[in-house]
């Protein structure tokens, strides 16, 4: 199920099923580790958590992480005009900015954060799902355990190990938009060492929806030119390579990964002006070495982790920010306004924890760590300078401007942290989890964030939770140190803060029917925004200037209607208010419905239709356009699931009825007045052979 609910008697129920029952098709979703760092029952975990398994992903017909996350209650994947990179909106948080550093994205527990943007990076161009074993998601704060950016939520992507692959799998997929992917993965043993390996290559021309008017259309009206390329198609193609190696030996584990994105299209344009020929590229390479011993000594468990990540964003052919023929009051750009920022980052993270169970009914967890986060090289190529007001001035040919006006200079940040957490089961039916974490940053100081969770098994079939947490978002390097009069960096920034209160209940109405309900309320402060400078005509500066509050409701259902039919779904409602205006914070859906049915028939075939309804996306104050258009998308997947030494096939139709899906373009200025069009109807055919 997209929103995996814990089944009270799942073990006994599954054992009572025959081998062809749907309950056996889906992996174990009753356990979760993201809530406390240790495996525990999802039903009793001190968080509002969701588990998605590899079989859930297959049933959705998903080919990318973004398609999977749309199935989680309260989560919506919007888009940034730049390369159409995803914006993960959780409970209405994160929709009003071009990036979303309020969500912490982890790969096997290690952050995938770009320090320049504070999120997954400008050139993120998707993550394939074939090597994902499960995804664990916390909706709500997680900074007491995970530190910075575990703000509106935490997403941990857990990749497959040798036991989860068991042999060799070879697969290929082809479909709409000249899309093709091929992959191979293997899980086995070399003596006493468990090994898993994975390689995937793919490319797509991308969908070619039309932008009717863009930022240059507005310039043309203002200055009497005709330079805009709109109406014209967006640019969403890319080539991709993903690879990983995983070695496990006793208490030790070494994991490495590599992701390369070439010919990444500019989406709707870096400056919201169409750039059909521009492209970028990124490289992400990393690894982590961990040692874990759950019985290190009497009553003690312990673990160590060291990880390294290198992330590079490049613009090898430069980017056309505004097209040839551009005329501004400062002069003419016959070749267009061209820019080419490049950045190189490296991150070293060290962490250690210990678990003590020597006190009756208590499990204490202690953790310490150190992060060394280094934006160690930058270059800036362009054919213009920016005036103090941020107005471009043409300067002739493209040259390297790092010595004159770089977009940012190299920066380095060091973080030390310590945390403690106590899980106290003080009666048979009650448990209290309390934790606190302190982070000390070399550039802006310290922040301390607590969490409390009270869990009560109110009846044999009912569990309730009352949760409180505070979390923070660290300023990105661009927000602190960026050199751009349009939005200058501010080294004096403080972290954004959020306080969240949640109540949730889980009811096992029958052994084949379960409901979840969650009510939440949050308050954000010190939100970082670009604010016009006091002296007119001198641009803007990032400042802690915003506050926002919100509340909402999430409902989830899982029903095994028969031994061959499963129905799952969720409904989410939220309202987020900008406290400066007293009006809707803007762009996030107030209501969402997701539903899926899985019908097993014909000796190993599964038919899975799904529906996603997104509604009531209001504009904030200052954006006069009507509300963003509601939409309903329908996807259908037909697949076989016959096991080893056989071919399995899948056919998927996405957006079957060709709904007009649009994601909001942001004010001020409304550079793309008709919003960002998304892909229309698409078809994919996939084949996998397991040996």
XYZ file of C-alpha atoms in Angstrom:
691
model
C 0.000 0.000 0.000
C 1.244 3.497 -0.742
C 0.566 4.331 2.856
C 1.586 1.145 4.595
C -0.570 0.485 7.637
C 0.527 -1.918 10.352
C -1.682 -4.992 10.497
C -2.348 -6.068 14.067
C -2.463 -9.761 13.228
C -0.580 -9.579 9.924
C 1.647 -12.537 10.652
C -1.140 -14.947 11.531
C -3.355 -13.613 8.782
C -0.726 -13.984 6.062
C 0.082 -17.512 7.202
C -3.566 -18.448 6.802
C -3.568 -17.340 3.166
C -2.824 -19.563 0.232
C 0.298 -18.865 -1.814
C -1.578 -16.913 -4.469
C -3.053 -14.420 -2.003
C -2.294 -10.716 -2.391
C -1.146 -10.481 1.221
C 1.944 -12.491 0.298
C 2.810 -10.357 -2.709
C 3.728 -7.285 -0.691
C 6.761 -7.094 1.585
C 6.867 -6.604 5.332
C 5.359 -3.179 6.019
C 4.630 -3.720 9.683
C 8.137 -2.683 10.831
C 9.917 0.657 10.539
C 13.307 2.021 11.661
C 13.140 5.692 10.646
C 11.197 6.762 13.766
C 13.822 5.929 16.415
C 16.824 4.464 14.566
C 15.849 0.924 15.644
C 13.443 -1.577 14.099
C 10.028 -1.508 15.723
C 6.363 -2.007 14.963
C 4.983 0.669 12.652
C 1.787 0.704 14.694
C 3.680 1.647 17.878
C 6.460 3.736 16.336
C 6.631 7.237 17.890
C 6.022 9.036 14.589
C 3.511 9.410 11.775
C 5.296 7.100 9.355
C 4.666 5.430 6.008
C 6.396 2.400 4.505
C 6.441 1.664 0.778
C 7.898 -1.645 -0.427
C 9.393 -2.670 -3.761
C 6.186 -4.523 -4.613
C 4.108 -1.433 -3.862
C 6.315 0.463 -6.306
C 5.845 -2.228 -8.961
C 2.062 -2.189 -8.498
C 2.006 1.589 -9.063
C 3.870 1.199 -12.337
C 6.246 3.879 -11.040
C 9.544 4.424 -12.845
C 10.857 7.236 -10.638
C 10.882 8.203 -6.970
C 8.653 11.228 -7.594
C 5.797 9.049 -8.873
C 6.004 6.926 -5.714
C 5.869 9.842 -3.292
C 2.587 11.095 -4.756
C 0.915 8.103 -3.075
C 1.806 9.224 0.467
C -0.933 11.077 2.392
C -0.210 14.786 2.671
C 2.654 14.685 0.138
C 2.507 16.431 -3.232
C 5.294 16.637 -5.806
C 5.296 20.047 -7.470
C 7.892 21.367 -9.957
C 10.575 24.033 -10.236
C 10.843 25.726 -13.673
C 14.613 25.072 -13.565
C 15.137 21.595 -15.129
C 11.642 20.760 -13.848
C 13.255 19.445 -10.657
C 10.760 18.135 -8.079
C 9.565 20.123 -5.081
C 8.345 17.854 -2.263
C 5.455 19.580 -0.495
C 4.458 17.966 2.813
C 1.381 19.236 4.638
C 1.462 22.483 2.668
C 5.076 23.279 3.599
C 7.556 24.062 0.840
C 5.177 25.010 -1.971
C 5.949 28.735 -2.006
C 9.653 28.501 -2.835
C 11.655 27.285 -5.854
C 13.404 24.616 -3.788
C 12.321 22.644 -0.743
C 15.063 22.248 1.830
C 12.362 21.669 4.464
C 12.420 17.949 3.559
C 15.402 15.751 4.442
C 16.142 13.158 1.754
C 18.278 10.210 2.868
C 19.819 7.270 1.038
C 20.349 4.424 3.490
C 20.281 6.956 6.319
C 22.854 9.321 4.733
C 21.760 12.852 3.647
C 21.715 13.570 -0.097
C 21.775 17.322 0.500
C 23.481 19.870 -1.746
C 24.917 22.580 0.481
C 24.440 25.279 -2.172
C 20.657 24.937 -2.353
C 20.074 23.143 0.961
C 18.064 20.395 -0.746
C 18.847 17.602 -3.227
C 20.483 19.957 -5.742
C 19.465 22.086 -8.727
C 20.301 19.387 -11.270
C 18.481 16.534 -9.571
C 16.849 14.690 -12.432
C 15.035 11.824 -10.786
C 15.949 8.546 -9.124
C 15.033 5.178 -10.667
C 13.204 2.698 -8.461
C 14.450 -0.730 -9.604
C 17.074 -0.979 -6.826
C 14.863 0.379 -4.029
C 13.906 -2.182 -1.371
C 11.656 0.144 0.627
C 11.032 3.793 1.363
C 10.284 5.013 4.884
C 8.715 8.433 5.294
C 8.089 10.530 8.402
C 5.462 13.240 8.002
C 6.386 15.813 10.603
C 9.612 16.921 12.313
C 12.624 14.643 12.730
C 15.443 16.980 13.804
C 15.726 15.430 17.272
C 17.249 12.380 15.566
C 18.326 13.576 12.108
C 19.313 17.231 12.557
C 19.008 19.894 9.865
C 16.200 19.923 7.310
C 14.166 17.129 8.972
C 11.556 19.854 9.107
C 8.299 18.974 7.404
C 9.372 15.388 6.844
C 12.104 12.798 6.330
C 12.361 10.412 3.369
C 14.760 7.476 3.701
C 15.406 5.408 0.566
C 16.694 1.934 1.462
C 18.403 0.070 -1.376
C 18.350 -3.680 -1.962
C 20.883 -5.976 -0.339
C 22.016 -9.424 -1.513
C 19.176 -11.284 0.225
C 16.535 -9.017 -1.318
C 17.812 -9.660 -4.857
C 18.818 -13.349 -4.562
C 20.422 -14.052 -7.902
C 20.554 -11.975 -11.051
C 17.851 -9.788 -12.542
C 17.991 -8.238 -15.991
C 15.376 -5.727 -17.097
C 14.465 -3.274 -19.832
C 11.721 -0.715 -20.345
C 10.618 1.436 -23.277
C 7.859 3.948 -23.621
C 6.579 7.372 -24.490
C 8.800 10.408 -25.079
C 11.506 8.165 -26.607
C 12.208 6.770 -23.149
C 14.395 3.702 -22.700
C 16.015 2.083 -19.657
C 18.003 -1.101 -19.101
C 19.360 -2.518 -15.859
C 21.004 -5.484 -14.220
C 21.301 -6.271 -10.524
C 22.806 -9.204 -8.694
C 22.705 -10.461 -5.132
C 24.884 -13.314 -3.894
C 27.945 -14.208 -1.850
C 31.705 -14.233 -2.321
C 32.722 -16.604 0.424
C 31.623 -14.990 3.681
C 30.889 -11.639 2.037
C 27.343 -10.825 0.870
C 27.446 -8.769 -2.306
C 24.843 -6.839 -4.246
C 25.552 -4.893 -7.424
C 23.389 -2.698 -9.604
C 23.788 -0.827 -12.883
C 21.133 1.081 -14.817
C 21.381 3.256 -17.918
C 18.588 5.236 -19.474
C 17.603 8.211 -21.570
C 14.521 10.171 -22.516
C 13.720 13.033 -24.842
C 11.243 14.219 -22.213
C 7.680 15.351 -22.677
C 7.194 18.388 -24.922
C 4.298 20.322 -23.439
C 3.910 23.929 -24.586
C 4.615 27.123 -22.663
C 2.397 29.838 -24.152
C 4.226 32.794 -22.552
C 7.418 33.117 -20.527
C 9.618 35.716 -18.831
C 10.889 37.038 -22.158
C 7.295 37.562 -23.335
C 6.982 40.089 -20.524
C 10.282 41.741 -21.521
C 9.142 41.953 -25.137
C 6.021 43.832 -24.090
C 8.039 46.212 -21.931
C 10.820 46.995 -24.431
C 9.197 46.493 -27.826
C 11.203 43.448 -28.887
C 10.204 40.038 -30.259
C 12.813 37.741 -28.737
C 10.696 35.254 -26.785
C 10.680 31.632 -27.951
C 7.177 31.169 -26.525
C 4.915 29.599 -27.519
C 7.372 26.743 -27.416
C 8.146 23.391 -25.852
C 9.732 22.790 -22.496
C 13.077 20.966 -22.416
C 12.928 17.900 -20.116
C 15.249 15.337 -21.693
C 18.156 13.656 -19.924
C 20.592 10.742 -20.013
C 21.210 8.811 -16.807
C 23.587 6.274 -15.298
C 23.050 4.817 -11.821
C 25.251 2.226 -10.128
C 25.892 0.817 -6.675
C 27.892 -1.859 -4.866
C 27.044 -3.251 -1.426
C 29.348 -5.511 0.621
C 28.351 -7.003 3.987
C 30.672 -9.042 6.194
C 29.619 -9.872 9.716
C 29.095 -6.598 11.554
C 30.595 -4.510 8.749
C 28.913 -3.041 5.679
C 30.349 -0.982 2.818
C 28.009 0.699 0.339
C 28.984 2.810 -2.670
C 26.815 4.582 -5.227
C 27.176 6.697 -8.336
C 24.614 8.777 -10.237
C 25.392 10.679 -13.424
C 22.962 12.930 -15.272
C 23.945 14.240 -18.710
C 22.114 16.423 -21.205
C 19.673 17.518 -18.510
C 17.173 19.824 -20.173
C 16.534 23.243 -18.678
C 12.808 22.642 -18.146
C 10.996 25.955 -18.560
C 14.337 27.788 -18.456
C 16.735 28.833 -15.726
C 15.204 32.324 -15.718
C 11.720 31.076 -16.691
C 12.513 31.844 -20.352
C 12.542 28.911 -22.765
C 15.992 27.521 -23.593
C 15.485 24.550 -25.944
C 19.217 24.004 -26.584
C 20.598 24.438 -23.074
C 21.571 21.524 -20.889
C 23.383 20.784 -17.657
C 24.964 17.767 -16.018
C 25.612 16.474 -12.523
C 27.660 13.752 -10.861
C 26.916 12.307 -7.440
C 29.340 9.720 -6.030
C 29.544 8.488 -2.469
C 29.875 5.667 -0.058
C 29.479 4.741 3.582
C 31.215 2.272 5.859
C 29.319 1.108 8.931
C 29.895 -1.238 11.848
C 26.967 -2.390 13.977
C 26.884 -4.694 16.978
C 23.504 -4.920 18.769
C 25.160 -6.892 21.617
C 28.463 -5.087 21.957
C 28.496 -5.782 25.694
C 25.971 -6.792 28.321
C 22.993 -4.419 27.925
C 24.856 -2.421 25.277
C 24.633 -2.107 21.495
C 26.734 0.209 19.372
C 27.347 1.409 15.849
C 29.689 3.590 13.800
C 29.231 5.164 10.364
C 31.569 7.130 8.101
C 30.299 8.491 4.794
C 31.649 10.542 1.912
C 29.746 12.330 -0.859
C 31.034 14.276 -3.827
C 28.489 16.279 -5.794
C 29.194 18.295 -8.947
C 26.884 20.522 -11.021
C 28.164 21.675 -14.426
C 26.878 23.729 -17.371
C 29.251 22.653 -20.168
C 27.569 24.570 -23.006
C 26.434 27.451 -20.771
C 22.779 28.353 -20.348
C 20.729 30.935 -22.195
C 19.058 32.813 -19.361
C 17.191 35.104 -21.775
C 17.121 34.588 -25.573
C 19.017 36.360 -28.375
C 17.570 39.744 -29.270
C 16.962 40.681 -25.639
C 16.967 44.430 -25.083
C 17.100 46.016 -21.648
C 17.581 49.652 -20.605
C 21.246 48.764 -20.043
C 21.814 47.553 -23.616
C 21.286 44.872 -26.267
C 22.118 41.155 -25.901
C 22.434 39.970 -29.533
C 23.497 36.462 -28.444
C 21.158 36.418 -25.473
C 21.993 36.671 -21.794
C 24.233 33.687 -21.063
C 25.344 32.207 -17.754
C 27.269 29.138 -16.686
C 27.619 28.482 -12.940
C 29.586 25.388 -11.885
C 29.992 23.972 -8.379
C 31.929 21.182 -6.696
C 30.995 19.902 -3.210
C 32.354 17.223 -0.893
C 30.879 16.051 2.374
C 32.410 13.918 5.107
C 30.102 12.674 7.859
C 31.074 10.682 10.957
C 28.567 9.309 13.444
C 28.436 6.934 16.389
C 25.670 5.692 18.650
C 25.183 3.431 21.633
C 22.010 1.757 22.914
C 21.641 0.826 26.583
C 18.894 -1.526 27.836
C 20.106 -2.107 31.395
C 17.284 -0.149 33.007
C 13.987 -2.002 33.240
C 11.453 -0.899 30.603
C 13.891 1.642 29.111
C 15.921 1.726 25.925
C 18.369 4.623 25.896
C 20.076 5.747 22.689
C 23.063 8.117 22.681
C 24.583 9.595 19.527
C 27.414 11.941 18.523
C 28.659 13.061 15.147
C 30.672 15.452 13.050
C 29.950 16.755 9.524
C 32.485 18.538 7.307
C 30.557 20.174 4.441
C 32.719 21.828 1.809
C 31.718 23.753 -1.311
C 35.356 23.685 -2.368
C 35.276 25.055 -5.926
C 33.056 27.375 -7.958
C 33.291 29.034 -11.375
C 31.029 31.593 -13.027
C 30.864 32.104 -16.801
C 28.627 34.801 -18.261
C 28.366 37.714 -20.676
C 26.969 40.330 -18.310
C 27.464 42.084 -15.001
C 24.744 42.850 -12.492
C 24.159 46.410 -11.335
C 23.640 47.121 -7.617
C 19.898 46.825 -8.306
C 20.359 43.428 -9.978
C 19.843 44.690 -13.546
C 21.994 42.842 -16.150
C 24.523 44.951 -18.097
C 25.886 43.386 -21.329
C 29.682 43.044 -21.379
C 30.419 41.228 -24.651
C 31.690 37.645 -25.014
C 31.251 34.962 -22.350
C 34.198 34.950 -19.930
C 35.012 33.572 -16.487
C 33.794 36.082 -13.900
C 34.892 34.437 -10.653
C 37.400 37.194 -9.943
C 34.942 39.975 -10.781
C 31.409 38.926 -9.854
C 31.059 35.235 -8.938
C 27.659 33.759 -8.113
C 29.237 32.398 -4.918
C 32.731 31.804 -3.552
C 33.882 28.514 -1.974
C 32.431 27.996 1.508
C 32.882 25.431 4.265
C 30.700 24.468 7.198
C 31.436 22.155 10.114
C 28.786 20.688 12.374
C 29.085 18.817 15.662
C 26.053 17.203 17.229
C 24.956 15.102 20.170
C 21.601 13.529 20.954
C 19.943 11.321 23.544
C 16.671 9.418 23.322
C 14.771 7.294 25.832
C 12.051 4.801 24.911
C 10.231 4.039 28.167
C 7.467 1.430 28.280
C 6.127 2.415 31.693
C 3.097 0.084 31.635
C 1.990 -2.775 29.407
C -0.112 -0.467 27.228
C 1.775 2.841 27.452
C 5.133 3.971 26.063
C 6.848 7.363 26.181
C 9.656 8.336 23.816
C 11.594 11.486 24.690
C 14.643 12.829 22.896
C 16.696 15.945 22.358
C 19.483 16.844 19.943
C 21.916 19.761 19.927
C 23.673 20.841 16.708
C 26.573 23.291 16.760
C 27.326 24.984 13.408
C 30.592 26.748 12.637
C 28.822 29.556 10.776
C 25.604 30.387 12.655
C 25.890 28.777 16.092
C 23.811 26.178 17.891
C 20.242 24.904 17.927
C 18.537 22.444 20.289
C 15.471 20.459 19.274
C 13.329 18.147 21.452
C 10.710 15.497 20.706
C 8.052 13.732 22.804
C 5.790 10.855 21.816
C 3.189 9.137 23.985
C 1.828 5.856 22.566
C -1.174 4.062 24.077
C -2.619 0.697 23.098
C -6.127 1.773 24.031
C -7.635 -1.599 23.109
C -6.646 -4.807 21.418
C -7.418 -3.217 18.054
C -6.796 0.513 18.728
C -3.523 2.408 19.172
C -3.270 6.167 19.649
C -0.284 8.526 19.689
C 0.264 12.081 20.870
C 3.421 13.624 19.376
C 5.331 16.878 19.749
C 8.504 17.872 17.940
C 10.614 20.898 17.092
C 12.824 20.977 14.023
C 15.069 23.387 12.146
C 16.230 24.147 8.644
C 19.793 25.383 8.246
C 20.339 28.300 5.834
C 21.756 27.123 2.515
C 25.103 28.429 1.277
C 23.269 30.404 -1.415
C 21.074 32.067 1.211
C 24.088 32.908 3.373
C 26.823 33.682 0.875
C 25.291 34.018 -2.612
C 26.483 37.043 -4.604
C 23.503 38.252 -6.577
C 21.820 41.635 -6.024
C 18.488 40.100 -7.005
C 18.750 38.054 -3.781
C 22.000 38.596 -1.908
C 23.243 36.191 0.720
C 23.190 37.101 4.407
C 25.818 35.535 6.730
C 23.732 36.620 9.730
C 20.810 34.294 8.980
C 19.329 32.130 11.712
C 17.835 28.675 11.085
C 14.128 28.362 10.360
C 12.144 26.710 13.186
C 8.949 24.653 13.291
C 6.920 23.307 16.215
C 4.476 20.507 15.425
C 1.763 18.782 17.466
C 0.178 15.575 16.127
C -2.463 13.103 17.275
C -2.971 9.833 15.434
C -5.106 6.744 15.912
C -4.949 3.323 14.274
C -8.004 1.062 14.336
C -7.920 -2.570 13.208
C -11.656 -2.809 12.526
C -11.296 -6.400 11.307
C -8.325 -8.539 10.544
C -8.702 -7.486 6.870
C -9.644 -3.821 7.421
C -7.697 -0.980 9.002
C -8.137 2.774 9.365
C -5.644 5.463 10.376
C -6.450 9.063 11.260
C -3.966 11.856 11.961
C -4.643 15.438 13.061
C -1.741 17.912 13.047
C -0.967 21.521 13.786
C 2.281 23.397 13.206
C 3.838 26.858 13.547
C 6.873 28.018 11.542
C 9.053 30.997 12.425
C 12.157 32.755 11.089
C 11.301 31.661 7.526
C 14.064 32.771 5.152
C 12.858 35.015 2.328
C 14.387 37.529 -0.089
C 13.352 40.978 1.186
C 13.885 44.266 -0.736
C 16.686 46.341 0.733
C 15.886 49.530 2.651
C 17.590 51.664 0.006
C 15.475 51.588 -3.158
C 17.170 50.237 -6.267
C 19.744 48.111 -4.430
C 18.082 44.727 -4.821
C 17.084 42.243 -2.102
C 18.727 40.243 0.672
C 17.784 36.953 2.285
C 16.339 37.639 5.736
C 14.556 35.772 8.538
C 11.305 37.523 7.741
C 8.443 35.045 7.553
C 6.135 33.015 9.748
C 3.419 30.521 8.878
C 1.035 28.224 10.688
C -1.129 25.377 9.522
C -3.289 22.439 10.481
C -4.838 19.456 8.807
C -6.216 15.939 8.739
C -5.031 12.697 7.112
C -7.142 9.554 6.710
C -5.847 6.154 5.530
C -7.569 2.891 4.688
C -6.357 -0.625 3.848
C -8.863 -3.340 3.003
C -8.217 -6.880 1.857
C -11.625 -7.293 0.250
C -10.849 -10.887 -0.697
C -7.877 -13.163 -1.079
C -7.275 -11.670 -4.520
C -8.338 -8.030 -4.100
C -6.731 -5.302 -1.988
C -7.948 -1.716 -1.826
C -5.867 1.077 -0.305
C -6.329 4.807 -0.175
C -5.890 8.052 1.702
C -7.355 11.537 1.987
C -5.451 14.627 3.147
C -6.667 18.100 4.047
C -4.468 20.996 5.121
C -4.619 24.736 5.419
C -1.446 26.831 5.698
C -1.620 30.542 6.557
C 1.031 33.205 6.001
C 0.941 35.192 9.221
C 2.004 38.453 7.543
C -1.111 38.510 5.360
C -3.498 36.247 7.245
C -4.193 34.533 3.911
C -3.344 31.174 2.361
C 0.428 30.651 2.054
C -0.208 29.587 -1.506
C 0.315 26.907 -4.144
C -0.090 23.793 -1.944
C -3.159 21.563 -2.414
C -5.666 21.875 0.421
C -7.190 18.520 -0.505
C -5.783 15.312 -1.982
C -7.196 11.828 -2.544
C -5.170 8.789 -3.556
C -6.639 5.338 -4.161
C -5.397 2.047 -5.572
C -6.843 -1.430 -6.120
C -4.710 -4.548 -6.677
C -6.490 -7.516 -8.238
C -4.618 -10.796 -8.605
C -5.923 -13.167 -11.257
C -4.966 -15.748 -13.867
C -2.169 -17.524 -12.033
C 0.260 -14.692 -11.364
C -1.114 -11.523 -12.990
C -1.936 -8.345 -11.045
C -4.037 -5.436 -12.338
C -3.541 -2.181 -10.406
C -5.508 0.951 -11.312
C -4.810 4.076 -9.221
C -6.306 7.544 -8.937
C -4.795 10.802 -7.705
C -6.966 13.893 -7.115
C -5.267 17.214 -6.310
C -7.445 20.218 -5.498
C -7.763 23.709 -3.999
C -4.317 25.175 -4.720
C -4.863 28.828 -3.944
C -2.561 31.705 -4.890
C -0.898 33.784 -2.167
C -1.443 37.506 -1.685
C 0.290 39.343 -4.520
C -0.532 36.762 -7.184
C -3.796 37.879 -8.843
C -4.316 34.797 -11.008
C -7.172 32.337 -10.356
C -6.446 29.272 -8.240
C -4.274 26.589 -9.818
C -6.437 24.173 -11.764
C -7.571 20.986 -9.966
C -6.842 17.685 -11.654
C -7.563 13.967 -11.457
C -5.050 11.537 -12.938
C -5.648 7.823 -13.495
C -2.868 5.262 -13.992
C -3.208 1.547 -14.741
C -0.558 -1.170 -14.460
C -0.847 -4.808 -15.513
C 2.050 -7.007 -14.429
C 3.010 -10.600 -13.849
C 4.666 -11.834 -10.670
C 5.843 -15.382 -11.221
C 9.218 -15.535 -9.472
C 12.634 -16.871 -10.277
C 13.786 -18.405 -13.593
C 10.928 -16.788 -15.456
C 10.135 -13.650 -17.378
C 7.888 -11.063 -15.805
C 6.194 -8.358 -17.830
C 4.504 -5.065 -16.986
C 2.465 -2.618 -19.026
C 1.634 0.799 -17.594
C -0.518 3.661 -18.777
C 0.088 6.901 -16.901
C -2.394 9.777 -16.976
C -4.648 7.456 -18.949
C -7.316 10.068 -19.674
C -4.780 12.761 -20.609
C -5.707 15.184 -17.833
C -4.329 18.724 -18.141
C -2.001 18.694 -15.127
C -0.241 21.897 -14.161
C 2.055 22.867 -11.331
C 2.165 26.490 -10.160
C 4.672 29.009 -11.440
C 5.509 31.341 -8.609
C 5.005 35.068 -8.052
C 6.298 37.767 -7.936
C 6.335 38.754 -11.561
C 4.439 35.669 -12.773
C 7.044 34.939 -15.446
C 5.045 31.939 -16.732
C 1.424 33.062 -16.369
C -0.221 29.771 -17.381
C 1.750 27.621 -14.910
C 3.962 24.626 -15.666
C 2.376 21.911 -17.832
C 3.056 18.300 -16.910
C 3.176 15.157 -19.034
C 0.088 13.982 -20.846
C -0.845 10.363 -21.517
C 2.129 7.973 -21.560
C 2.661 4.230 -22.019
C 5.487 1.952 -20.876
C 6.310 -1.710 -21.473
C 8.761 -3.533 -19.207
C 10.347 -6.998 -19.123
C 12.401 -8.534 -16.299
C 14.125 -11.915 -16.191
C 15.221 -13.394 -12.848
C 17.947 -16.023 -12.727
